[in-house]
Coordinates of C-alpha atoms and ligand atoms in Angstrom, one line a residue:
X4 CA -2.0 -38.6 -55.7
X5 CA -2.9 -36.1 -58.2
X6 CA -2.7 -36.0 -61.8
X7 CA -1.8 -32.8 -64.3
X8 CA -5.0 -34.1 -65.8
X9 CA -7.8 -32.7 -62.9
X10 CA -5.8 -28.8 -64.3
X11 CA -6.9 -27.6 -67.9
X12 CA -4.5 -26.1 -69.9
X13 CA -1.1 -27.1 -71.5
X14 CA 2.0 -27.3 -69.7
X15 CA 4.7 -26.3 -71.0
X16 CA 8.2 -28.1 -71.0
X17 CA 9.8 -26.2 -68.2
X18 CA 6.8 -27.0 -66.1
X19 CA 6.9 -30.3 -66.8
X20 CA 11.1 -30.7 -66.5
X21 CA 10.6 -28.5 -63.6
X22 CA 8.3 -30.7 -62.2
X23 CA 10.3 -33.7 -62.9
X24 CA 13.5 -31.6 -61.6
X25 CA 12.0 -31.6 -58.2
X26 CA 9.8 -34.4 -57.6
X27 CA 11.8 -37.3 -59.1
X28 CA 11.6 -39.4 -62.4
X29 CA 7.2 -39.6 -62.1
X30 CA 6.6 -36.3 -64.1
X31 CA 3.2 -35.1 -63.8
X32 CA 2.3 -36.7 -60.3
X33 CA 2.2 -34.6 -57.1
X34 CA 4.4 -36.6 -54.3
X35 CA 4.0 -33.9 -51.6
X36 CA 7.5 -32.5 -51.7
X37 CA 7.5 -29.4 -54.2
X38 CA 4.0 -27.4 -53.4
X39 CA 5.7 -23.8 -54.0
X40 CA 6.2 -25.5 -57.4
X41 CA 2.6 -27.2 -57.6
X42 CA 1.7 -23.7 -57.0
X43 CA 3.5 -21.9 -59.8
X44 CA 2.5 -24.3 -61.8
X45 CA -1.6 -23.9 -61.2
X46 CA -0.6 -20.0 -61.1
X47 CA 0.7 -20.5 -64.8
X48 CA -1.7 -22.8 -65.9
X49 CA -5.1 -20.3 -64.3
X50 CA -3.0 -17.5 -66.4
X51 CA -2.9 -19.5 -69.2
X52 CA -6.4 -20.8 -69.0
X53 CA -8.3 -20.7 -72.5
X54 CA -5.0 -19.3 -74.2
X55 CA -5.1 -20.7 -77.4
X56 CA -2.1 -23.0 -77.8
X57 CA 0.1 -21.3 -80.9
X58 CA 1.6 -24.7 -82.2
X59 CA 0.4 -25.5 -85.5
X60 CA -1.3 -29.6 -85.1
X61 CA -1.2 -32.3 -86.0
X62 CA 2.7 -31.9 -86.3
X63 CA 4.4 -32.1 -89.9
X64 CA 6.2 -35.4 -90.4
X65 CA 9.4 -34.2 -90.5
X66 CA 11.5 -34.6 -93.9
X67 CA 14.9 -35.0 -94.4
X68 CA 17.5 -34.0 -96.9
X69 CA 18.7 -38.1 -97.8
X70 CA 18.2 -41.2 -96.2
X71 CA 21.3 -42.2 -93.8
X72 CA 22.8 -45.2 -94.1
X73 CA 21.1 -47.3 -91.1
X74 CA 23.6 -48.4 -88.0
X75 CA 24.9 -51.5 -87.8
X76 CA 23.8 -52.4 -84.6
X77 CA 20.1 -52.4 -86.4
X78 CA 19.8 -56.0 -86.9
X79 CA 17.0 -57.5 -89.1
X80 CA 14.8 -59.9 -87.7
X81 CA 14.0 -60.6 -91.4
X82 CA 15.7 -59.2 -94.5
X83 CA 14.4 -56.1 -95.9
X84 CA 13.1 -56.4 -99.1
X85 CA 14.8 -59.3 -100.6
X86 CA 13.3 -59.8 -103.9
X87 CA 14.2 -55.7 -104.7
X88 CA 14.3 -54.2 -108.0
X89 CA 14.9 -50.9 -109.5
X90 CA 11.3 -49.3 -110.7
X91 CA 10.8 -50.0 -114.8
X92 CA 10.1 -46.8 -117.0
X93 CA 7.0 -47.7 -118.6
X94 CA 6.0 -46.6 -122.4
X95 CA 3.9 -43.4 -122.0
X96 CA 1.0 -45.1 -124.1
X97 CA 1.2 -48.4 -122.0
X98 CA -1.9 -48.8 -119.8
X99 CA -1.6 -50.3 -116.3
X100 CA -3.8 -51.4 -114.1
X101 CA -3.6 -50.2 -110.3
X102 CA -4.5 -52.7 -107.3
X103 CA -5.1 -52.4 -103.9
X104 CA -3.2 -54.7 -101.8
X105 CA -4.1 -56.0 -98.1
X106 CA -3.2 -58.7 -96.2
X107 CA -2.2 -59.6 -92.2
X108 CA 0.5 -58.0 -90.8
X109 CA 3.3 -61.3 -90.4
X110 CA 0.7 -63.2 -92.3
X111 CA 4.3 -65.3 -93.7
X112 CA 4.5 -65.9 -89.7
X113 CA 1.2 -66.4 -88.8
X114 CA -1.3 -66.6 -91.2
X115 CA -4.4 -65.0 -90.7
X116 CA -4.3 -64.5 -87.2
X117 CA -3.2 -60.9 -86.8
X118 CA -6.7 -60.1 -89.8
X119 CA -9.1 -61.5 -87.4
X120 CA -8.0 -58.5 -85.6
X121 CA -7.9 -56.4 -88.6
X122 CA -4.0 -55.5 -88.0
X123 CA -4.0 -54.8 -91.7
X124 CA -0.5 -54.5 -93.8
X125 CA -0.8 -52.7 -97.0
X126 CA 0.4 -52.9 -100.6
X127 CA -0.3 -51.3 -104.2
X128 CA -0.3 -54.1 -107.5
X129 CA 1.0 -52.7 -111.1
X130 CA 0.4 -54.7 -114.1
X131 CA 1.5 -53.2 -117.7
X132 CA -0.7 -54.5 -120.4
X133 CA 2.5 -54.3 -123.0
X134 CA 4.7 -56.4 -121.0
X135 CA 2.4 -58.5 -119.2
X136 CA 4.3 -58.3 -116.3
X137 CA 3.3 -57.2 -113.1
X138 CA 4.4 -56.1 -109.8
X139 CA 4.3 -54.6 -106.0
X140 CA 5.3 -52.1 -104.0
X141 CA 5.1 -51.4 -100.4
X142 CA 6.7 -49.4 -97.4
X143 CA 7.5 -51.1 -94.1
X144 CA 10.1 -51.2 -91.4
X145 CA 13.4 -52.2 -92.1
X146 CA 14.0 -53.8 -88.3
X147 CA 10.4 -54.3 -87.8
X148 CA 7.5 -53.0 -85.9
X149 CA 9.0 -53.5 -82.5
X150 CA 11.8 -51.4 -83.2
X151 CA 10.2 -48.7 -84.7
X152 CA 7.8 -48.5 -81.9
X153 CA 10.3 -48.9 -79.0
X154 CA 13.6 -47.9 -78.7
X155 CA 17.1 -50.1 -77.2
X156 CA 18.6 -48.6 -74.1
X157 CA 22.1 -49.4 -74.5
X158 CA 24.0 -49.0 -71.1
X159 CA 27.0 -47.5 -73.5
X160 CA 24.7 -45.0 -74.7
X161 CA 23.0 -42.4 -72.6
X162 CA 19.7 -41.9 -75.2
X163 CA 17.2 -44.0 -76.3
X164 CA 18.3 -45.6 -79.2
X165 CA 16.1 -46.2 -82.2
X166 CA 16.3 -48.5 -85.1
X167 CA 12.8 -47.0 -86.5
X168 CA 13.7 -46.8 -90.6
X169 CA 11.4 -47.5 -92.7
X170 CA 11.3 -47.4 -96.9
X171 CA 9.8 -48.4 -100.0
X172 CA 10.1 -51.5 -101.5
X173 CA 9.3 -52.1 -105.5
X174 CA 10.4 -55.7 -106.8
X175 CA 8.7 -57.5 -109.7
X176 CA 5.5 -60.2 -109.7
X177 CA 2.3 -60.2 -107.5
X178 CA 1.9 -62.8 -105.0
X179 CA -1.8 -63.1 -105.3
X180 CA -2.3 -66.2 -103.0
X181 CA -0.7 -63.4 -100.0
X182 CA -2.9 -61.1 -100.7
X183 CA -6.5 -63.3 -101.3
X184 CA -6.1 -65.7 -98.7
X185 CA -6.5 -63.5 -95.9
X186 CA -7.0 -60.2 -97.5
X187 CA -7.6 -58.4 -100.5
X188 CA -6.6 -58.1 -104.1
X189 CA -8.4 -55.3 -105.9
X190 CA -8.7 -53.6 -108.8
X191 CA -8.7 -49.9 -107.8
X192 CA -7.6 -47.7 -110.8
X193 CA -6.3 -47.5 -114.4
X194 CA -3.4 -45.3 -115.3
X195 CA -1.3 -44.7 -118.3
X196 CA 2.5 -45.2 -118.9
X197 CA 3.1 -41.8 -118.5
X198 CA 1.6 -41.2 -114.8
X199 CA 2.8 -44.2 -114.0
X200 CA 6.6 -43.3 -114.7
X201 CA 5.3 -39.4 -112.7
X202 CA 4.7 -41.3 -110.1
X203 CA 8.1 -43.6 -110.1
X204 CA 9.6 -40.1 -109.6
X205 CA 7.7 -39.1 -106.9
X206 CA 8.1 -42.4 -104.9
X207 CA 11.6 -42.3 -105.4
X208 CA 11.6 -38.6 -104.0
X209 CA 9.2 -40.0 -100.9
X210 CA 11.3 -42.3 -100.2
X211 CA 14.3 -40.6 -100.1
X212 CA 13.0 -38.1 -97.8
X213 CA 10.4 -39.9 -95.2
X214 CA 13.2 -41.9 -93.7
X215 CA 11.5 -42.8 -90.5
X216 CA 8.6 -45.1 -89.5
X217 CA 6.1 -44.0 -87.0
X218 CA 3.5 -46.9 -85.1
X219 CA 1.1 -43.8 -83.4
X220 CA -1.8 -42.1 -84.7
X221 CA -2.1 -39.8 -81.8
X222 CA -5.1 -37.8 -80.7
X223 CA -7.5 -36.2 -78.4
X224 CA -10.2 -38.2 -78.4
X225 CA -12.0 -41.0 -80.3
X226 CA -14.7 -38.8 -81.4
X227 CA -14.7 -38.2 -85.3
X228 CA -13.5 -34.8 -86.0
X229 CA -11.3 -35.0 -82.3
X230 CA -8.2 -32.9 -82.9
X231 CA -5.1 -35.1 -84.2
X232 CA -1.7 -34.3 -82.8
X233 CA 0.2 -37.1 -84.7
X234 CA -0.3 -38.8 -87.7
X235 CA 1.0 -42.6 -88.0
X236 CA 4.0 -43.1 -90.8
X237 CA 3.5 -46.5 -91.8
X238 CA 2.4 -49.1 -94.5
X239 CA -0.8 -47.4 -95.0
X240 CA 0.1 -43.8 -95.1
X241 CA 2.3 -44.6 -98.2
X242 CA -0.2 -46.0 -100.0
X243 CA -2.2 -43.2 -99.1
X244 CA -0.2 -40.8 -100.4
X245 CA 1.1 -42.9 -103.5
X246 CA -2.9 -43.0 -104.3
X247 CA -3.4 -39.2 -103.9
X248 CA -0.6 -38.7 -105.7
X249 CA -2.0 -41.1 -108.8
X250 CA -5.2 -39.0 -108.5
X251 CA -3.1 -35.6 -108.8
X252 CA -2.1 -36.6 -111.9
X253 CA -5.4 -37.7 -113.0
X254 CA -6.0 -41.3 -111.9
X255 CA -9.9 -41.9 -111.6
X256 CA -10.4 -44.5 -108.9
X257 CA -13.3 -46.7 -108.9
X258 CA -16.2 -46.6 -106.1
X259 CA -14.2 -49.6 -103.9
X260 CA -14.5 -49.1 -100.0
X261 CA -10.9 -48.9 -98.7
X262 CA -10.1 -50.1 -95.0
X263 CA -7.0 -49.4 -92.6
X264 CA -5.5 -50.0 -89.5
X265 CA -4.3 -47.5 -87.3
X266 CA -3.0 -47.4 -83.9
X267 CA -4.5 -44.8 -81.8
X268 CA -3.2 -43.1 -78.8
X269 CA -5.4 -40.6 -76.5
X270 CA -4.1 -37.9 -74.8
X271 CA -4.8 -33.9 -74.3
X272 CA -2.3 -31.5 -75.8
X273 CA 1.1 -33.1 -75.9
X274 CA 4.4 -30.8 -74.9
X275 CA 7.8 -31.1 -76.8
X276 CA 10.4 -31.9 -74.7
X277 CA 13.4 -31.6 -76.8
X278 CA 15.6 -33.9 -78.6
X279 CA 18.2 -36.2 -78.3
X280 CA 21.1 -33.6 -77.1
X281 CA 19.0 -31.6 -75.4
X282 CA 17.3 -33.9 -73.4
X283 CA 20.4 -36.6 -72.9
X284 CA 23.2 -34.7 -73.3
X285 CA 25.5 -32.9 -71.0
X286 CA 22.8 -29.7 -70.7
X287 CA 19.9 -32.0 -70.6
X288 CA 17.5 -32.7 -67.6
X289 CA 19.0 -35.5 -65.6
X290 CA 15.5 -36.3 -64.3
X291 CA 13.6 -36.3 -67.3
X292 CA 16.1 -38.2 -69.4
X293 CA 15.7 -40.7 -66.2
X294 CA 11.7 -40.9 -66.4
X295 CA 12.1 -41.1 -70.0
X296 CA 14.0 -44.2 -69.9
X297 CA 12.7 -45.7 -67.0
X298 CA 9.2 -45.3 -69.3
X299 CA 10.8 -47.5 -72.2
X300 CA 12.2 -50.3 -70.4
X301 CA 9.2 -52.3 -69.7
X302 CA 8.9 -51.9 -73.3
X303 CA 12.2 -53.6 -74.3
X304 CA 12.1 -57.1 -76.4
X305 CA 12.8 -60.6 -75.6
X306 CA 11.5 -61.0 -72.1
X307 CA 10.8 -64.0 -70.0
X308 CA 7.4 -65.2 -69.2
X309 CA 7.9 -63.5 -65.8
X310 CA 9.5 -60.2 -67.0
X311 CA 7.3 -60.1 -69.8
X312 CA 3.8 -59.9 -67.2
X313 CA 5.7 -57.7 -64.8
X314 CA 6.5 -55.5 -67.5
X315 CA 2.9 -55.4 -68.3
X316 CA 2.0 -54.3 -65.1
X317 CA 4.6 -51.7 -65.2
X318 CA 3.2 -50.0 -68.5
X319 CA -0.5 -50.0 -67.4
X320 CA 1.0 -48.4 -63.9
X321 CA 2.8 -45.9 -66.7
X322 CA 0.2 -45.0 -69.1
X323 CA -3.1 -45.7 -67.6
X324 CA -2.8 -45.0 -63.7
X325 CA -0.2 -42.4 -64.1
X326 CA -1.6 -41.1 -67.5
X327 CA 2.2 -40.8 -68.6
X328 CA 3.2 -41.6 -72.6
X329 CA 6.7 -40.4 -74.3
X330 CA 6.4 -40.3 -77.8
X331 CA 9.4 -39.9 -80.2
X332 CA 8.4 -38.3 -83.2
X333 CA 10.4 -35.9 -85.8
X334 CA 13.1 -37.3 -83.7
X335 CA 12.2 -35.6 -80.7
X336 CA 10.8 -36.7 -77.4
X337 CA 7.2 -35.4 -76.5
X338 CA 5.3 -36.2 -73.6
X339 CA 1.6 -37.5 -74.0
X340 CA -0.6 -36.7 -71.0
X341 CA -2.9 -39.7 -71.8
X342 CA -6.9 -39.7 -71.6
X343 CA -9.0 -42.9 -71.7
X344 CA -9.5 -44.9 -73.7
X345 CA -6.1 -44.8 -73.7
X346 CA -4.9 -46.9 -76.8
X347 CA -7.5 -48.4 -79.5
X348 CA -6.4 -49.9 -82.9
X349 CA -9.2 -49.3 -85.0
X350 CA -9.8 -50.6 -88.8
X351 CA -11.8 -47.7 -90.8
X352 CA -12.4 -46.5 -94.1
X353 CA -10.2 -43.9 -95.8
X354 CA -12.2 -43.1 -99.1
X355 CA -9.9 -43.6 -102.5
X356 CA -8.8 -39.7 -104.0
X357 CA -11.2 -37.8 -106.6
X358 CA -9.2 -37.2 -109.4
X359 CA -7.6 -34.0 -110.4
X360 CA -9.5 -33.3 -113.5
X361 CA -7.5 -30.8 -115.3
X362 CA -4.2 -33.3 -115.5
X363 CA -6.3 -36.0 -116.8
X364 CA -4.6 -37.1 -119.8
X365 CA -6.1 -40.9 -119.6
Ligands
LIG428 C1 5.4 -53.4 -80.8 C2 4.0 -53.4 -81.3 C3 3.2 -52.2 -80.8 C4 1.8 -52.4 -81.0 C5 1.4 -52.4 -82.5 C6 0.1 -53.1 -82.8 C7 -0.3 -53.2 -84.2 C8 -0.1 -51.9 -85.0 C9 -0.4 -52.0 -86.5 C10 -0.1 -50.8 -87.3 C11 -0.3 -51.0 -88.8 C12 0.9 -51.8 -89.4 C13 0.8 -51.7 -90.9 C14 2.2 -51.7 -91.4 O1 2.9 -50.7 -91.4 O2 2.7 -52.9 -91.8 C15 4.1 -52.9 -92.1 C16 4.7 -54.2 -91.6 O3 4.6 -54.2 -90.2 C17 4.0 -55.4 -92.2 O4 4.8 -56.5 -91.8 P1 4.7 -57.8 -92.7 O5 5.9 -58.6 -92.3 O6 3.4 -58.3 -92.6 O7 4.9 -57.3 -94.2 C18 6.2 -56.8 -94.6 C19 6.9 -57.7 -95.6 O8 7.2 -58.9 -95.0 C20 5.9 -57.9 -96.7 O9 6.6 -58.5 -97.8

């Protein structure tokens, strides 16, 4: 049994539907009965040895226009963002004080189980000293992890179907006991009234247009500086950005070390395979919609015991024997070819912003 990894190279996404055209629903696996193809496809590959691939990585998280109004056959395992409020305009001379919130992810489920494995969720405090009050914001899934990680196969519906939304969510107080029991409640920065209200804006704007969460941080190796083909969408990234963006309006952030979890996948260059229509609709690869699905189910929720362990076995056979991963990403369907170590979640540092000196007006 061969693998497309013992051949350098990228492989494009005829080769690969080609591939899966011919030799059934394993994509990338050599079963003996299309060698004239094997052979064009080394032929293509030798030609393209060392040609530089032209896409731009890691890809852009893609933006939209709005936010859609999410299906109904999402369901909630638990309500997004009950205690929601609209985000206060400050007074321009108020000053607030900016924390860093961490805690467990389904620490209200499970305490602090998921931290002793550093699966970190993450939050940023606000705290005006002219009203006293205080609150929070974070991003997170609206149908949870699961679903923005896998998607349903729904025997009406020929594609995958994903319930992968995720948003902000702003709503007065600080539950401090969350956040120090098994995690962290820091003071990271002190901003004025005025930023505070830029930044409202922005958020507002972020959140209108980064519609989608995303689990994966995918990339080629675990070797610092390995080249990145995905970056993650999720709790962290927000705050990320909402700090950067604090810091590009002139937020100085105090020397704190700042810790996150991420997700990693490993695989060498990864080939777009098309989206939703193209792939599943009435033009689309029969074979490679087929292996695309038949990679999900194992990956579907609520299992028994029994289907739960067999589907275990069926996803190590998937990604590590037959080095196989579909990623949806942008809304498109990309195929991983996977390296070891496979899948990692790591817990690192991602250093606060310096700020941007000529806006500070604080
Ligand atoms: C199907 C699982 C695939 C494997 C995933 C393994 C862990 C990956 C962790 C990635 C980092 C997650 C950080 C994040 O985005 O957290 C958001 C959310 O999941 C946190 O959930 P929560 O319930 O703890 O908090 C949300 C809300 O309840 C807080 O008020």
């Amino acid at each position: 049994m061969r693998h497309w990894r013992g051949l350098r190279g990228r492989l494009t996404r005829e080769a690969l539907m080609a591939q899966a055209g011919s030799a059934g629903p394993e994509i990338g696996v050599q079963r003996g009965r299309t060698p004239w193809l094997w052979a064009l496809a080394v032929l293509w590959l030798a030609a393209a040895e060392g040609s530089p691939s032209r896409r731009k990585w890691p890809v852009p998280y893609k933006r939209f226009s709005f936010r859609p109004e999410a299906d109904p056959y999402c369901q909630a395992k638990y309500t997004f963002c009950p205690t929601g409020s609209p985000i206060p305009v400050m007074k321009d001379h108020d000053v607030i004080e900016v924390y860093r919130l961490q805690a467990p992810v389904w620490e209200f489920k499970y305490g602090g189980l998921l931290g002793h494995l550093k699966i970190m969720h993450d939050a940023i405090g606000f705290k005006s000293s002219l009203t006293g009050k205080n609150y929070t914001i974070e991003w997170y899934e609206l149908f949870q992890l699961g679903n923005c990680t896998f998607p349903h196969l729904r025997p009406e519906i020929n594609a995958p179907f994903w319930c992968n939304q995720g948003a902000a969510c702003f709503f007065e107080g600080i539950d401090d006991i969350h956040w120090k029991e098994n995690g962290t409640l820091v003071l990271v920065a002190t901003i004025s009234g005025n930023m505070f209200n830029k930044m409202a804006n922005w958020v507002k704007w972020d959140n209108e247009t980064g519609i989608y969460y995303e689990t994966w941080t995918v990339q080629a190796s675990p070797e610092k500086g390995a080249q990145t083909w995905f970056e993650s969408y999720d709790c962290s990234q927000f705050v990320l950005r909402t700090y950067n963006k604090l810091a590009e309006l002139g937020a100085e952030f105090k020397k704190t070390e700042t810790n996150y979890t991420r997700i990693f996948l490993y695989s060498g260059e990864p080939t777009c395979l098309g989206n939703e229509t193209s792939v599943f609709g009435p033009a689309g690869n029969k074979t490679l919609a087929l292996a695309i699905k038949k990679f999900y189910y194992p990956f579907k929720p609520y299992l028994s015991t029994r289907e739960f362990l067999f589907s275990l076995l069926e996803i190590f056979d998937s990604v590590i024997i037959h080095r196989q991963f579909y990623l949806f990403y942008n809304f498109e369907y990309w195929f991983l070819p996977m390296k070891f170590p496979f899948v990692k979640i790591t817990y690192e540092e991602i250093p606060l912003p310096i700020r941007n000196k000529a806006l500070s007006g604080f």
